[in-house]
């Protein structure tokens, strides 16, 4: 299958100044000079999502074939070590089966699976590896580490993604992602994916892996300059004024993967998979992407794409952003949120639950900023913009930012769209 999406992020910097001077004297001489200069620079990044099958094989671990409840000690297209291979789970393991196909990769204890992909890394590209991790009923869980590295030198492309028992729910699969940007030393090398079991016992199941590649494509700069002068013999008034306006550039563009929720493709109406985001759920809860009917469900959408995120019941989604905390920078996070205004499917008005959006540091879990969602701040059907700004303290410097979007009541859903992170120098 093939999925494509286009999103754009722009950063604009402009400086303008205007100065005028005139003088009056008994000689009735007037001289006026005006000069105007404007410069604008815009960098646009088009995000091209490339089909995973071009670069990675064995994404659903369907070979070699096992039978229900049995396993094979290898996985086609993957280099395995230790007690690992493919397994065909039954309802006694996972009520919903495997997320993709019938089989999943298993890692028992300190085992591993790796693949040298067909992706030759190019400059100015970002890489997102998405995957699902399951914890079987009746078994202990095996914490895992997911690394994206260069094949020749094993240089990390992304911060290693560790999935622990606290991140998953027994009897089901949860989605996760690892994100990185290609740097000069690894350009021209192939990408290697390494999944390793961290415990001496227990089993982790991995399925529905995906590799997405985003490319920066265009930069444009324009400038305009004009000067005019006038001389005449008359009496004038002397005035001097100067004004300067500066817009700070975004120092870390494209820090959020899938910020407008146009992936997974919900052409059929809705999808329970949000590309680039880790999802947690509870009984009767769910999260995913869908295409609301405009204007019967929502009045309008803030972006150009047709999809939004939904978080229903006690579900949540989270992502480790591609930006580290720096005490010399200011961070502004913004998003749109709305309640549905229709009465589908129950025939009664949609519930309006409370929600919470938090930004925390990745290692110490320090709260950086938060925004509460409630009926006091939202009108059903209307997408409202929320913005939080903070400057990190030295205690969290160097850590990444983790955003979490949660609904905190069992009934109803909140819809989100067009997330943005702007990082500027103080």
Short mmCIF file of C-alpha atoms in Angstrom, two decimals:
data_model
loop_
_atom_site.label_atom_id
_atom_site.label_comp_id
_atom_site.label_asym_id
_atom_site.label_seq_id
_atom_site.Cartn_x
_atom_site.Cartn_y
_atom_site.Cartn_z
CA UNK A 1 0.00 0.00 0.00
CA UNK A 2 1.08 3.58 -0.46
CA UNK A 3 0.29 6.59 1.72
CA UNK A 4 1.25 10.13 0.89
CA UNK A 5 0.80 13.46 2.62
CA UNK A 6 2.05 16.99 2.18
CA UNK A 7 2.48 19.51 4.94
CA UNK A 8 4.45 22.73 5.12
CA UNK A 9 6.23 24.75 7.75
CA UNK A 10 7.51 28.24 7.09
CA UNK A 11 9.80 30.60 8.94
CA UNK A 12 9.84 34.27 8.02
CA UNK A 13 12.32 36.92 9.08
CA UNK A 14 11.83 40.59 8.21
CA UNK A 15 13.45 43.87 9.23
CA UNK A 16 12.16 47.28 8.13
CA UNK A 17 13.22 50.82 8.98
CA UNK A 18 11.93 54.24 7.91
CA UNK A 19 13.71 57.56 8.47
CA UNK A 20 12.78 61.11 7.34
CA UNK A 21 14.50 64.42 8.14
CA UNK A 22 13.66 68.06 7.20
CA UNK A 23 14.87 71.46 8.48
CA UNK A 24 13.61 75.07 8.52
CA UNK A 25 15.73 78.24 8.27
CA UNK A 26 15.34 81.90 7.35
CA UNK A 27 16.68 81.15 3.89
CA UNK A 28 13.49 79.18 3.16
CA UNK A 29 15.41 76.19 1.92
CA UNK A 30 13.93 72.70 2.18
CA UNK A 31 15.58 69.34 1.60
CA UNK A 32 13.71 66.06 2.11
CA UNK A 33 15.21 62.59 1.72
CA UNK A 34 13.43 59.29 2.33
CA UNK A 35 14.79 55.78 2.10
CA UNK A 36 12.91 52.53 2.48
CA UNK A 37 14.50 49.07 2.54
CA UNK A 38 12.71 45.79 3.16
CA UNK A 39 14.10 42.30 3.17
CA UNK A 40 12.21 39.06 3.63
CA UNK A 41 13.50 35.53 3.74
CA UNK A 42 11.21 32.52 3.72
CA UNK A 43 12.19 28.89 4.04
CA UNK A 44 9.50 26.36 3.20
CA UNK A 45 9.76 22.67 3.87
CA UNK A 46 7.54 20.29 1.94
CA UNK A 47 7.08 17.00 3.70
CA UNK A 48 7.02 14.11 1.29
CA UNK A 49 5.97 10.86 2.92
CA UNK A 50 7.57 7.99 1.01
CA UNK A 51 6.10 4.49 0.77
CA UNK A 52 7.78 2.25 3.33
CA UNK A 53 7.98 -0.70 0.92
CA UNK A 54 10.67 1.15 -1.07
CA UNK A 55 13.09 0.95 1.86
CA UNK A 56 12.09 -1.75 4.36
CA UNK A 57 10.99 -5.38 4.04
CA UNK A 58 9.05 -7.76 6.28
CA UNK A 59 6.93 -4.98 7.79
CA UNK A 60 4.23 -7.35 9.10
CA UNK A 61 6.40 -10.43 9.85
CA UNK A 62 4.23 -12.86 7.86
CA UNK A 63 7.13 -15.15 6.84
CA UNK A 64 8.09 -17.83 7.45
CA UNK A 65 4.55 -19.02 8.09
CA UNK A 66 3.65 -20.45 11.48
CA UNK A 67 0.28 -21.84 12.59
CA UNK A 68 -2.03 -20.34 15.23
CA UNK A 69 -0.32 -20.44 18.62
CA UNK A 70 3.08 -21.53 17.24
CA UNK A 71 6.33 -19.77 16.25
CA UNK A 72 9.29 -19.89 13.88
CA UNK A 73 12.79 -18.97 15.10
CA UNK A 74 13.56 -16.56 12.27
CA UNK A 75 11.94 -13.60 10.52
CA UNK A 76 12.29 -13.04 6.78
CA UNK A 77 14.34 -9.90 5.90
CA UNK A 78 15.47 -9.49 9.53
CA UNK A 79 18.73 -10.57 11.19
CA UNK A 80 17.68 -12.24 14.44
CA UNK A 81 19.72 -13.38 17.43
CA UNK A 82 18.85 -15.15 20.67
CA UNK A 83 15.37 -16.57 21.18
CA UNK A 84 13.45 -14.58 18.57
CA UNK A 85 11.43 -15.03 15.39
CA UNK A 86 7.79 -14.81 14.29
CA UNK A 87 4.71 -15.89 16.25
CA UNK A 88 1.05 -16.35 15.28
CA UNK A 89 -0.90 -15.06 18.33
CA UNK A 90 -4.38 -16.27 19.21
CA UNK A 91 -7.18 -14.71 21.22
CA UNK A 92 -5.59 -16.02 24.40
CA UNK A 93 -2.59 -13.74 23.70
CA UNK A 94 -4.25 -10.68 22.17
CA UNK A 95 -8.01 -10.30 21.87
CA UNK A 96 -7.61 -8.31 18.67
CA UNK A 97 -4.85 -10.43 17.16
CA UNK A 98 -1.82 -8.87 15.48
CA UNK A 99 -2.19 -5.26 14.21
CA UNK A 100 -1.13 -6.18 10.66
CA UNK A 101 -1.74 -9.61 9.18
CA UNK A 102 -1.64 -12.69 11.40
CA UNK A 103 1.92 -12.82 12.74
CA UNK A 104 4.27 -10.63 14.79
CA UNK A 105 7.96 -10.54 15.64
CA UNK A 106 8.81 -11.83 19.13
CA UNK A 107 11.89 -11.07 21.25
CA UNK A 108 12.42 -13.31 24.28
CA UNK A 109 14.86 -11.91 26.83
CA UNK A 110 18.16 -10.48 25.56
CA UNK A 111 17.51 -11.20 21.87
CA UNK A 112 17.42 -8.86 18.89
CA UNK A 113 16.23 -8.25 15.34
CA UNK A 114 17.92 -5.91 12.86
CA UNK A 115 17.59 -4.88 9.23
CA UNK A 116 19.81 -2.89 6.88
CA UNK A 117 17.23 -0.94 4.92
CA UNK A 118 17.38 0.16 1.29
CA UNK A 119 17.30 3.80 2.39
CA UNK A 120 20.48 5.66 1.38
CA UNK A 121 20.49 8.70 3.65
CA UNK A 122 20.55 12.13 2.04
CA UNK A 123 21.15 15.58 3.58
CA UNK A 124 18.21 17.62 4.89
CA UNK A 125 15.99 14.59 5.42
CA UNK A 126 14.11 13.47 8.51
CA UNK A 127 13.36 9.81 9.23
CA UNK A 128 10.43 8.42 11.23
CA UNK A 129 10.25 4.75 12.20
CA UNK A 130 6.84 3.73 13.54
CA UNK A 131 6.08 0.39 15.18
CA UNK A 132 3.56 -1.43 17.39
CA UNK A 133 4.54 -3.24 20.58
CA UNK A 134 2.41 -5.89 22.29
CA UNK A 135 2.35 -7.48 25.76
CA UNK A 136 0.75 -10.93 25.68
CA UNK A 137 -1.68 -12.19 28.26
CA UNK A 138 -0.12 -14.77 30.58
CA UNK A 139 3.48 -13.63 29.98
CA UNK A 140 5.97 -11.22 31.50
CA UNK A 141 6.91 -8.24 29.33
CA UNK A 142 10.40 -7.76 27.90
CA UNK A 143 11.47 -4.09 27.73
CA UNK A 144 12.91 -3.22 24.32
CA UNK A 145 15.24 -0.64 22.79
CA UNK A 146 14.73 0.61 19.20
CA UNK A 147 17.73 2.26 17.55
CA UNK A 148 18.14 3.93 14.14
CA UNK A 149 21.83 4.01 13.17
CA UNK A 150 24.08 4.28 10.14
CA UNK A 151 25.00 0.88 8.77
CA UNK A 152 28.77 1.39 8.41
CA UNK A 153 29.63 3.27 11.61
CA UNK A 154 26.55 2.58 13.78
CA UNK A 155 26.25 6.31 14.43
CA UNK A 156 22.82 7.09 15.96
CA UNK A 157 20.39 8.91 13.68
CA UNK A 158 17.76 9.28 16.40
CA UNK A 159 17.56 9.11 20.17
CA UNK A 160 17.01 5.44 21.06
CA UNK A 161 13.35 4.66 21.83
CA UNK A 162 12.91 2.50 24.92
CA UNK A 163 9.53 0.82 25.50
CA UNK A 164 8.90 -0.50 29.02
CA UNK A 165 6.08 -2.38 30.71
CA UNK A 166 4.70 0.99 31.90
CA UNK A 167 4.17 2.05 28.26
CA UNK A 168 1.99 -0.90 27.18
CA UNK A 169 -1.22 -2.63 28.24
CA UNK A 170 -1.32 -6.40 28.69
CA UNK A 171 -3.36 -8.16 26.03
CA UNK A 172 -3.01 -5.42 23.40
CA UNK A 173 -0.60 -3.57 21.09
CA UNK A 174 0.36 0.13 21.38
CA UNK A 175 1.98 2.30 18.70
CA UNK A 176 5.33 4.09 19.06
CA UNK A 177 7.81 5.99 16.91
CA UNK A 178 11.48 6.99 16.71
CA UNK A 179 12.43 10.23 14.93
CA UNK A 180 15.77 11.56 13.68
CA UNK A 181 17.38 13.95 11.20
CA UNK A 182 20.23 12.94 8.87
CA UNK A 183 23.52 14.71 9.65
CA UNK A 184 26.53 15.17 7.35
CA UNK A 185 28.70 12.27 8.67
CA UNK A 186 26.14 9.63 7.67
CA UNK A 187 25.10 11.01 4.27
CA UNK A 188 25.41 8.27 1.63
CA UNK A 189 25.24 5.42 4.17
CA UNK A 190 22.30 3.04 4.58
CA UNK A 191 19.98 3.12 7.57
CA UNK A 192 20.07 0.17 9.99
CA UNK A 193 17.18 -0.56 12.38
CA UNK A 194 18.02 -2.51 15.55
CA UNK A 195 15.38 -3.78 18.01
CA UNK A 196 16.84 -5.30 21.19
CA UNK A 197 15.33 -7.01 24.22
CA UNK A 198 16.59 -5.47 27.47
CA UNK A 199 15.49 -8.02 30.07
CA UNK A 200 16.81 -11.49 30.82
CA UNK A 201 13.31 -12.95 30.47
CA UNK A 202 9.85 -11.97 29.27
CA UNK A 203 8.59 -11.52 25.72
CA UNK A 204 7.88 -8.45 23.58
CA UNK A 205 5.91 -8.63 20.34
CA UNK A 206 6.49 -6.14 17.50
CA UNK A 207 4.33 -5.66 14.41
CA UNK A 208 3.21 -3.19 11.73
CA UNK A 209 6.51 -1.34 11.33
CA UNK A 210 6.78 1.59 8.94
CA UNK A 211 9.57 3.85 7.66
CA UNK A 212 8.71 7.41 6.61
CA UNK A 213 11.09 9.88 4.96
CA UNK A 214 10.59 13.66 4.85
CA UNK A 215 12.51 15.95 2.53
CA UNK A 216 13.17 19.72 2.66
CA UNK A 217 12.64 21.11 -0.84
CA UNK A 218 12.59 24.88 -1.33
CA UNK A 219 14.03 28.18 -0.13
CA UNK A 220 13.25 31.65 -1.48
CA UNK A 221 14.53 35.14 -0.63
CA UNK A 222 13.20 38.47 -1.88
CA UNK A 223 14.36 42.01 -1.24
CA UNK A 224 13.14 45.47 -2.27
CA UNK A 225 14.99 48.77 -1.97
CA UNK A 226 13.90 52.30 -3.01
CA UNK A 227 15.28 55.79 -2.43
CA UNK A 228 13.73 59.15 -3.37
CA UNK A 229 14.81 62.78 -2.81
CA UNK A 230 13.08 66.14 -3.33
CA UNK A 231 14.42 69.70 -3.15
CA UNK A 232 12.42 72.94 -3.18
CA UNK A 233 12.50 76.53 -1.87
CA UNK A 234 9.81 76.79 0.82
CA UNK A 235 9.27 76.89 4.57
CA UNK A 236 9.09 73.46 6.29
CA UNK A 237 8.74 71.74 9.68
CA UNK A 238 11.51 69.54 11.04
CA UNK A 239 10.55 65.95 12.09
CA UNK A 240 12.70 62.93 12.76
CA UNK A 241 11.36 59.40 13.41
CA UNK A 242 12.79 55.87 13.29
CA UNK A 243 10.99 52.50 13.62
CA UNK A 244 12.27 48.92 13.42
CA UNK A 245 10.30 45.65 13.39
CA UNK A 246 11.97 42.24 13.70
CA UNK A 247 10.34 38.80 13.49
CA UNK A 248 12.48 36.12 15.09
CA UNK A 249 13.06 32.98 12.97
CA UNK A 250 12.03 29.54 14.17
CA UNK A 251 15.31 27.83 15.12
CA UNK A 252 13.87 24.30 15.08
CA UNK A 253 11.33 23.89 12.25
CA UNK A 254 9.63 20.53 11.66
CA UNK A 255 10.02 19.46 15.32
CA UNK A 256 6.62 17.70 15.30
CA UNK A 257 5.92 14.58 13.23
CA UNK A 258 2.47 14.56 11.60
CA UNK A 259 1.35 17.85 13.25
CA UNK A 260 -1.81 18.14 11.12
CA UNK A 261 -2.83 14.47 11.52
CA UNK A 262 -3.12 13.74 7.81
CA UNK A 263 -1.60 10.30 8.45
CA UNK A 264 -2.81 7.53 8.71
CA UNK A 265 -5.09 7.98 5.67
CA UNK A 266 -8.69 8.06 6.94
CA UNK A 267 -10.34 8.13 3.52
CA UNK A 268 -12.78 5.48 4.76
CA UNK A 269 -13.88 7.84 7.54
CA UNK A 270 -11.57 7.06 10.47
CA UNK A 271 -8.36 5.23 11.41
CA UNK A 272 -7.25 4.12 14.88
CA UNK A 273 -3.58 4.61 13.94
CA UNK A 274 -1.88 8.03 14.28
CA UNK A 275 1.45 8.04 12.42
CA UNK A 276 4.33 9.36 14.53
CA UNK A 277 2.41 9.25 17.82
CA UNK A 278 2.38 6.77 20.70
CA UNK A 279 -1.18 5.84 21.72
CA UNK A 280 -2.55 4.53 25.01
CA UNK A 281 -6.12 3.47 25.63
CA UNK A 282 -8.54 2.05 28.21
CA UNK A 283 -11.83 0.17 28.16
CA UNK A 284 -14.26 2.09 25.96
CA UNK A 285 -11.60 4.64 24.99
CA UNK A 286 -9.87 5.24 21.65
CA UNK A 287 -7.74 7.65 19.67
CA UNK A 288 -7.07 8.07 15.97
CA UNK A 289 -7.65 10.33 12.98
CA UNK A 290 -10.90 11.02 11.15
CA UNK A 291 -12.49 13.34 8.62
CA UNK A 292 -15.23 15.42 10.24
CA UNK A 293 -18.20 16.53 8.19
CA UNK A 294 -18.05 20.28 7.63
CA UNK A 295 -20.12 22.07 8.86
CA UNK A 296 -22.35 19.47 10.55
CA UNK A 297 -19.62 18.06 12.86
CA UNK A 298 -17.29 21.07 13.05
CA UNK A 299 -17.85 24.55 11.63
CA UNK A 300 -14.47 24.61 9.85
CA UNK A 301 -10.87 23.35 10.06
CA UNK A 302 -7.82 25.57 10.70
CA UNK A 303 -5.56 23.74 8.24
CA UNK A 304 -5.80 22.77 4.59
CA UNK A 305 -6.06 19.01 5.20
CA UNK A 306 -9.38 17.22 5.84
CA UNK A 307 -8.32 15.23 8.94
CA UNK A 308 -8.09 15.85 12.69
CA UNK A 309 -6.98 13.89 15.74
CA UNK A 310 -9.65 12.52 18.07
CA UNK A 311 -9.03 11.43 21.66
CA UNK A 312 -12.03 9.69 23.24
CA UNK A 313 -12.62 8.47 26.76
CA UNK A 314 -9.53 7.96 28.92
CA UNK A 315 -7.21 7.67 25.91
CA UNK A 316 -4.09 9.68 25.18
CA UNK A 317 -1.45 10.25 22.49
CA UNK A 318 2.13 11.42 22.99
CA UNK A 319 5.26 12.24 21.01
CA UNK A 320 8.88 13.05 21.80
CA UNK A 321 9.53 16.16 19.72
CA UNK A 322 12.61 16.82 17.61
CA UNK A 323 13.79 19.72 19.79
CA UNK A 324 16.02 19.81 22.88
CA UNK A 325 15.67 22.23 25.78
CA UNK A 326 18.03 25.21 25.81
CA UNK A 327 17.95 27.93 28.50
CA UNK A 328 18.83 30.58 25.91
CA UNK A 329 15.67 29.89 23.89
CA UNK A 330 11.93 30.52 24.24
CA UNK A 331 9.46 27.77 23.29
CA UNK A 332 5.93 28.47 22.05
CA UNK A 333 3.59 25.51 21.54
CA UNK A 334 0.20 26.00 19.89
CA UNK A 335 -2.71 23.80 18.82
CA UNK A 336 -6.39 23.92 17.89
CA UNK A 337 -9.05 21.99 19.83
CA UNK A 338 -12.82 21.53 19.49
CA UNK A 339 -15.79 19.47 20.62
CA UNK A 340 -18.08 17.86 18.06
CA UNK A 341 -21.45 19.59 17.69
CA UNK A 342 -23.43 16.78 16.02
CA UNK A 343 -25.53 14.09 17.73
CA UNK A 344 -24.06 11.05 15.95
CA UNK A 345 -24.30 8.18 16.72
CA UNK A 346 -26.46 8.24 19.87
CA UNK A 347 -28.99 10.85 18.74
CA UNK A 348 -28.17 12.95 21.80
CA UNK A 349 -25.75 15.89 21.94
CA UNK A 350 -22.09 14.90 22.12
CA UNK A 351 -20.56 14.89 25.64
CA UNK A 352 -18.03 17.65 26.32
CA UNK A 353 -15.28 16.04 28.42
CA UNK A 354 -12.33 17.65 30.13
CA UNK A 355 -8.88 17.20 28.59
CA UNK A 356 -5.28 18.08 29.34
CA UNK A 357 -2.33 18.92 27.07
CA UNK A 358 1.07 18.80 28.78
CA UNK A 359 4.67 19.43 27.79
CA UNK A 360 7.28 17.62 29.92
CA UNK A 361 11.02 17.01 29.78
CA UNK A 362 11.91 13.56 28.45
CA UNK A 363 14.26 12.32 31.19
CA UNK A 364 13.25 13.97 34.48
CA UNK A 365 9.54 14.23 33.52
CA UNK A 366 9.51 17.86 34.66
CA UNK A 367 6.34 19.75 33.76
CA UNK A 368 7.20 22.57 31.33
CA UNK A 369 3.70 23.84 30.48
CA UNK A 370 0.11 22.64 30.35
CA UNK A 371 -3.32 23.65 29.07
CA UNK A 372 -6.64 22.37 30.42
CA UNK A 373 -9.54 21.77 28.01
CA UNK A 374 -13.11 22.08 29.37
CA UNK A 375 -16.58 23.35 28.39
CA UNK A 376 -15.59 26.65 30.00
CA UNK A 377 -13.13 27.35 27.17
CA UNK A 378 -14.62 25.47 24.18
CA UNK A 379 -17.82 25.92 22.19
CA UNK A 380 -18.98 22.75 20.35
CA UNK A 381 -18.12 22.90 16.65
CA UNK A 382 -15.61 25.76 16.94
CA UNK A 383 -11.87 25.09 16.61
CA UNK A 384 -10.13 27.33 19.16
CA UNK A 385 -6.43 28.21 19.16
CA UNK A 386 -4.44 27.56 22.36
CA UNK A 387 -0.87 28.78 22.95
CA UNK A 388 1.62 28.22 25.78
CA UNK A 389 5.09 29.76 26.08
CA UNK A 390 7.94 28.85 28.40
CA UNK A 391 11.68 29.19 28.94
CA UNK A 392 13.33 26.04 30.37
CA UNK A 393 15.35 26.04 33.58
CA UNK A 394 18.95 24.78 33.72
CA UNK A 395 17.83 21.57 35.46
CA UNK A 396 16.22 20.27 32.22
CA UNK A 397 18.74 21.62 29.70
CA UNK A 398 19.59 19.10 26.98
CA UNK A 399 16.45 17.01 27.48
CA UNK A 400 13.87 16.52 24.74
CA UNK A 401 10.25 17.72 24.91
CA UNK A 402 7.40 15.22 25.27
CA UNK A 403 3.89 16.41 24.40
CA UNK A 404 0.92 14.42 25.72
CA UNK A 405 -2.72 14.97 24.72
CA UNK A 406 -5.27 13.25 26.95
CA UNK A 407 -9.00 13.15 27.57
CA UNK A 408 -9.65 12.80 31.30
CA UNK A 409 -13.29 11.67 31.33
CA UNK A 410 -14.84 8.40 30.18
CA UNK A 411 -17.48 9.86 27.81
CA UNK A 412 -17.03 12.05 24.74
CA UNK A 413 -14.09 13.09 22.59
CA UNK A 414 -11.94 16.14 21.90
CA UNK A 415 -10.61 16.91 18.42
CA UNK A 416 -7.19 18.48 17.75
CA UNK A 417 -5.47 19.92 14.69
CA UNK A 418 -2.51 21.97 13.43
CA UNK A 419 0.05 21.61 16.22
CA UNK A 420 3.11 23.88 16.07
CA UNK A 421 6.31 24.41 18.05
CA UNK A 422 8.26 27.63 17.58
CA UNK A 423 11.72 27.93 19.14
CA UNK A 424 13.29 31.42 19.20
CA UNK A 425 16.38 32.99 20.71
CA UNK A 426 15.86 35.11 23.82
#
